[in-house]
mmCIF file of C-alpha atoms in Angstrom:
data_model
loop_
_atom_site.group_PDB
_atom_site.id
_atom_site.type_symbol
_atom_site.label_atom_id
_atom_site.label_comp_id
_atom_site.label_asym_id
_atom_site.label_seq_id
_atom_site.Cartn_x
_atom_site.Cartn_y
_atom_site.Cartn_z
ATOM 1 C CA MET A 1 -68.878 -41.060 -40.126
ATOM 2 C CA PRO A 2 -68.977 -38.026 -41.502
ATOM 3 C CA ILE A 3 -66.997 -38.644 -44.847
ATOM 4 C CA GLY A 4 -66.776 -41.297 -47.106
ATOM 5 C CA VAL A 5 -63.470 -43.100 -47.615
ATOM 6 C CA PHE A 6 -63.228 -41.650 -51.508
ATOM 7 C CA THR A 7 -63.383 -38.597 -49.833
ATOM 8 C CA MET A 8 -60.352 -39.606 -47.930
ATOM 9 C CA VAL A 9 -58.156 -40.798 -50.028
ATOM 10 C CA GLY A 10 -58.993 -37.352 -52.496
ATOM 11 C CA ILE A 11 -57.868 -35.146 -49.671
ATOM 12 C CA TYR A 12 -54.634 -37.409 -49.537
ATOM 13 C CA ILE A 13 -53.482 -37.108 -53.136
ATOM 14 C CA ILE A 14 -54.546 -33.179 -53.089
ATOM 15 C CA ALA A 15 -52.084 -32.931 -50.144
ATOM 16 C CA TRP A 16 -49.694 -35.164 -51.361
ATOM 17 C CA TRP A 17 -49.315 -32.376 -54.686
ATOM 18 C CA THR A 18 -49.807 -29.738 -52.800
ATOM 19 C CA VAL A 19 -46.962 -31.139 -50.853
ATOM 20 C CA LEU A 20 -44.584 -32.165 -53.546
ATOM 21 C CA PHE A 21 -44.879 -28.344 -55.207
ATOM 22 C CA ALA A 22 -43.577 -27.228 -51.983
ATOM 23 C CA VAL A 23 -40.715 -29.291 -51.517
ATOM 24 C CA LEU A 24 -39.464 -29.627 -55.378
ATOM 25 C CA PRO A 25 -37.155 -26.359 -55.191
ATOM 26 C CA LEU A 26 -35.584 -27.176 -51.995
ATOM 27 C CA GLY A 27 -32.126 -28.489 -52.050
ATOM 28 C CA THR A 28 -32.082 -27.432 -55.458
ATOM 29 C CA SER A 29 -29.955 -24.645 -55.725
ATOM 30 C CA ARG A 30 -27.015 -23.448 -58.805
ATOM 31 C CA GLU A 31 -25.493 -20.741 -59.192
ATOM 32 C CA THR A 32 -23.437 -20.641 -61.596
ATOM 33 C CA HIS A 33 -23.432 -18.496 -64.207
ATOM 34 C CA GLU A 34 -21.500 -19.907 -67.087
ATOM 35 C CA PRO A 35 -23.859 -21.755 -70.128
ATOM 36 C CA PRO A 36 -24.830 -25.469 -69.588
ATOM 37 C CA THR A 37 -22.159 -27.202 -71.878
ATOM 38 C CA ASP A 38 -24.814 -30.906 -71.504
ATOM 39 C CA GLY A 39 -27.677 -29.305 -73.056
ATOM 40 C CA THR A 40 -29.910 -28.923 -70.054
ATOM 41 C CA GLN A 41 -32.174 -25.945 -69.172
ATOM 42 C CA TRP A 42 -30.141 -23.271 -68.101
ATOM 43 C CA GLY A 43 -32.367 -23.301 -64.303
ATOM 44 C CA ALA A 44 -31.981 -27.142 -64.601
ATOM 45 C CA PRO A 45 -30.916 -28.457 -61.456
ATOM 46 C CA THR A 46 -27.743 -30.976 -61.321
ATOM 47 C CA THR A 47 -28.941 -33.343 -59.074
ATOM 48 C CA PRO A 48 -32.809 -33.069 -58.523
ATOM 49 C CA ASN A 49 -32.943 -36.273 -56.130
ATOM 50 C CA LEU A 50 -37.332 -36.662 -57.620
ATOM 51 C CA LYS A 51 -36.686 -39.635 -55.364
ATOM 52 C CA LYS A 52 -35.561 -38.891 -52.274
ATOM 53 C CA LYS A 53 -37.700 -35.802 -52.754
ATOM 54 C CA PHE A 54 -40.947 -38.195 -53.319
ATOM 55 C CA VAL A 55 -39.954 -40.108 -50.041
ATOM 56 C CA THR A 56 -40.652 -36.476 -48.033
ATOM 57 C CA THR A 57 -43.551 -35.425 -50.173
ATOM 58 C CA THR A 58 -45.193 -39.222 -49.350
ATOM 59 C CA TRP A 59 -44.459 -39.096 -45.609
ATOM 60 C CA VAL A 60 -44.525 -35.502 -45.178
ATOM 61 C CA SER A 61 -48.263 -35.744 -46.248
ATOM 62 C CA ALA A 62 -49.132 -38.614 -44.699
ATOM 63 C CA LEU A 63 -48.609 -36.286 -41.036
ATOM 64 C CA VAL A 64 -51.167 -33.430 -42.479
ATOM 65 C CA TRP A 65 -53.561 -35.472 -43.821
ATOM 66 C CA ILE A 66 -53.831 -37.391 -40.580
ATOM 67 C CA PHE A 67 -53.740 -34.393 -39.216
ATOM 68 C CA VAL A 68 -56.616 -32.929 -41.491
ATOM 69 C CA MET A 69 -58.754 -35.934 -40.368
ATOM 70 C CA VAL A 70 -58.185 -35.334 -37.017
ATOM 71 C CA LEU A 71 -59.708 -32.494 -37.647
ATOM 72 C CA ILE A 72 -62.683 -33.654 -38.966
ATOM 73 C CA PHE A 73 -63.471 -36.141 -36.954
ATOM 74 C CA THR A 74 -63.148 -33.613 -33.558
ATOM 75 C CA GLY A 75 -65.895 -31.041 -35.150
ATOM 76 C CA TRP A 76 -62.922 -28.851 -35.358
ATOM 77 C CA LEU A 77 -63.509 -28.888 -39.289
ATOM 78 C CA PRO A 78 -67.475 -28.656 -39.093
ATOM 79 C CA LEU A 79 -68.162 -29.811 -42.917
ATOM 80 C CA PRO A 80 -71.473 -28.764 -44.556
ATOM 81 C CA ASN A 81 -74.706 -32.004 -44.720
ATOM 82 C CA PHE A 82 -74.873 -32.276 -48.776
ATOM 83 C CA ALA A 83 -77.856 -35.251 -48.618
ATOM 84 C CA ASN A 84 -80.693 -32.861 -46.802
ATOM 85 C CA GLY A 85 -80.770 -30.378 -49.865
ATOM 86 C CA PRO A 86 -80.092 -26.366 -49.822
ATOM 87 C CA ALA A 87 -81.310 -24.541 -46.490
ATOM 88 C CA VAL A 88 -83.416 -21.844 -47.608
#
């Protein structure tokens, strides 16, 4: 096994956060030039749909994680061997 379980979980968490930041701006266009009257910021979306974005982030990052695991386990993405110490 080229990597351990903790490394696999770490790769998934990194993929999840990366995908989240890519998904967050989708569907949040708010092109009104009137000042907000409800105390929100100018750039805040009216309906952020966070639950939908978290679900989308979870399954898209699972696909990214599976792709990375296939690359690692088939040898297309070789990993360095740090167990033998530095190469001199």
